[in-house]
Tab-separated table of C-alpha atoms in Angstrom:
chain	number	residue	atom	x	y	z
A	27	UNK	CA	-4.587	-6.432	-39.247
A	28	UNK	CA	-2.668	-3.146	-39.494
A	29	UNK	CA	-4.204	-2.128	-36.153
A	30	UNK	CA	-2.163	-4.835	-34.428
A	31	UNK	CA	1.073	-3.352	-35.797
A	32	UNK	CA	0.304	-0.147	-33.896
A	33	UNK	CA	0.000	-1.876	-30.509
A	34	UNK	CA	2.568	-4.693	-30.881
A	35	UNK	CA	5.863	-5.406	-32.652
A	36	UNK	CA	4.556	-8.828	-33.851
A	37	UNK	CA	7.954	-10.532	-34.096
A	38	UNK	CA	6.974	-14.012	-35.410
A	39	UNK	CA	9.070	-16.086	-33.002
A	40	UNK	CA	7.560	-14.160	-30.062
A	41	UNK	CA	3.993	-14.764	-31.215
A	42	UNK	CA	1.878	-17.696	-30.121
A	43	UNK	CA	0.566	-20.126	-32.716
A	44	UNK	CA	-2.968	-21.450	-32.471
A	45	UNK	CA	-4.152	-24.167	-34.876
A	46	UNK	CA	-1.077	-23.505	-37.002
A	47	UNK	CA	-1.797	-19.785	-37.368
A	48	UNK	CA	0.137	-16.978	-35.753
A	49	UNK	CA	-1.928	-14.819	-33.391
A	50	UNK	CA	-1.436	-11.177	-34.464
A	51	UNK	CA	0.015	-10.165	-31.077
A	52	UNK	CA	3.204	-11.269	-29.360
A	53	UNK	CA	2.845	-13.415	-26.245
A	54	UNK	CA	3.452	-10.505	-23.845
A	55	UNK	CA	0.971	-8.182	-25.549
A	56	UNK	CA	-1.622	-10.950	-25.836
A	57	UNK	CA	-1.341	-11.614	-22.100
A	58	UNK	CA	-1.317	-7.928	-21.213
A	59	UNK	CA	-4.250	-6.749	-23.327
A	60	UNK	CA	-6.498	-9.735	-22.620
A	61	UNK	CA	-5.888	-9.630	-18.865
A	62	UNK	CA	-6.240	-5.834	-18.859
A	63	UNK	CA	-9.827	-6.301	-20.005
A	64	UNK	CA	-10.374	-9.190	-17.566
A	65	UNK	CA	-8.873	-7.191	-14.682
A	66	UNK	CA	-11.164	-4.266	-15.456
A	67	UNK	CA	-14.238	-6.530	-15.626
A	68	UNK	CA	-13.198	-8.396	-12.467
A	69	UNK	CA	-12.700	-5.104	-10.620
A	70	UNK	CA	-16.051	-3.799	-11.837
A	71	UNK	CA	-18.013	-6.938	-10.919
A	72	UNK	CA	-16.439	-7.474	-7.511
A	73	UNK	CA	-15.762	-3.797	-6.696
A	74	UNK	CA	-12.096	-4.553	-6.056
A	75	UNK	CA	-11.051	-0.961	-6.690
A	76	UNK	CA	-13.360	0.163	-3.858
A	77	UNK	CA	-11.557	-2.043	-1.334
A	78	UNK	CA	-8.182	-0.326	-1.616
A	79	UNK	CA	-6.737	3.140	-1.308
A	80	UNK	CA	-5.006	4.858	-4.210
A	81	UNK	CA	-1.527	4.155	-2.797
A	82	UNK	CA	-2.293	0.464	-2.288
A	83	UNK	CA	-3.438	0.024	-5.883
A	84	UNK	CA	-0.335	1.867	-7.097
A	85	UNK	CA	1.875	-0.445	-5.015
A	86	UNK	CA	0.102	-3.505	-6.470
A	87	UNK	CA	0.620	-2.198	-9.989
A	88	UNK	CA	4.323	-1.546	-9.367
A	89	UNK	CA	4.843	-4.980	-7.789
A	90	UNK	CA	3.112	-6.816	-10.628
A	91	UNK	CA	4.761	-4.778	-13.391
A	92	UNK	CA	8.287	-5.386	-12.039
A	93	UNK	CA	8.563	-8.942	-13.485
A	94	UNK	CA	7.486	-7.688	-16.926
A	95	UNK	CA	10.018	-4.868	-16.717
A	96	UNK	CA	12.864	-7.153	-15.653
A	97	UNK	CA	12.031	-9.648	-18.388
A	98	UNK	CA	11.865	-6.935	-21.033
A	99	UNK	CA	15.006	-5.072	-19.972
A	100	UNK	CA	17.168	-8.180	-19.640
A	101	UNK	CA	16.016	-9.211	-23.097
A	102	UNK	CA	16.606	-5.755	-24.544
A	103	UNK	CA	20.208	-5.703	-23.350
A	104	UNK	CA	20.685	-9.302	-24.521
A	105	UNK	CA	21.487	-10.544	-21.039
A	106	UNK	CA	19.249	-13.534	-21.705
A	107	UNK	CA	16.500	-14.722	-24.043
A	108	UNK	CA	13.007	-15.030	-22.635
A	109	UNK	CA	10.446	-17.564	-23.801
A	110	UNK	CA	6.827	-17.154	-24.780
A	111	UNK	CA	5.500	-18.735	-21.591
A	112	UNK	CA	7.358	-16.204	-19.443
A	113	UNK	CA	6.326	-13.346	-21.728
A	114	UNK	CA	2.692	-14.448	-21.510
A	115	UNK	CA	2.819	-14.835	-17.710
A	116	UNK	CA	4.420	-11.433	-17.099
A	117	UNK	CA	1.952	-9.802	-19.503
A	118	UNK	CA	-1.001	-11.397	-17.692
A	119	UNK	CA	0.220	-10.287	-14.262
A	120	UNK	CA	0.845	-6.699	-15.328
A	121	UNK	CA	-2.305	-6.393	-17.410
A	122	UNK	CA	-4.634	-7.681	-14.709
A	123	UNK	CA	-3.551	-5.169	-12.051
A	124	UNK	CA	-3.461	-2.373	-14.636
A	125	UNK	CA	-7.091	-3.215	-15.499
A	126	UNK	CA	-7.980	-2.842	-11.824
A	127	UNK	CA	-6.041	0.439	-11.747
A	128	UNK	CA	-7.897	1.779	-14.787
A	129	UNK	CA	-11.220	0.891	-13.189
A	130	UNK	CA	-10.121	2.742	-10.054
A	131	UNK	CA	-9.210	5.829	-12.095
A	132	UNK	CA	-12.609	5.840	-13.782
A	133	UNK	CA	-14.557	5.760	-10.516
């Protein structure tokens, strides 16, 4: 379990509960890391990275990381409090396109 402390802050109220147990990653990290793997697999199976140029993939990554960045920064500066559903959604969006980007870099 110490591994999870390296990759996530694990604040209890930001973690998702499943069957009464806290998942060892916060909602945003859970969404990001799981969809990162899925994005990579999706890109590999359907050759998504081959369909786009380097600039296009970079633009996709920037566009899909913006919501995560806005959510995180507004929370950091206490402008508002996010919820786990929004954290999970922004993590999924960013992770999926980053998985495609990683696949592209490994080609």
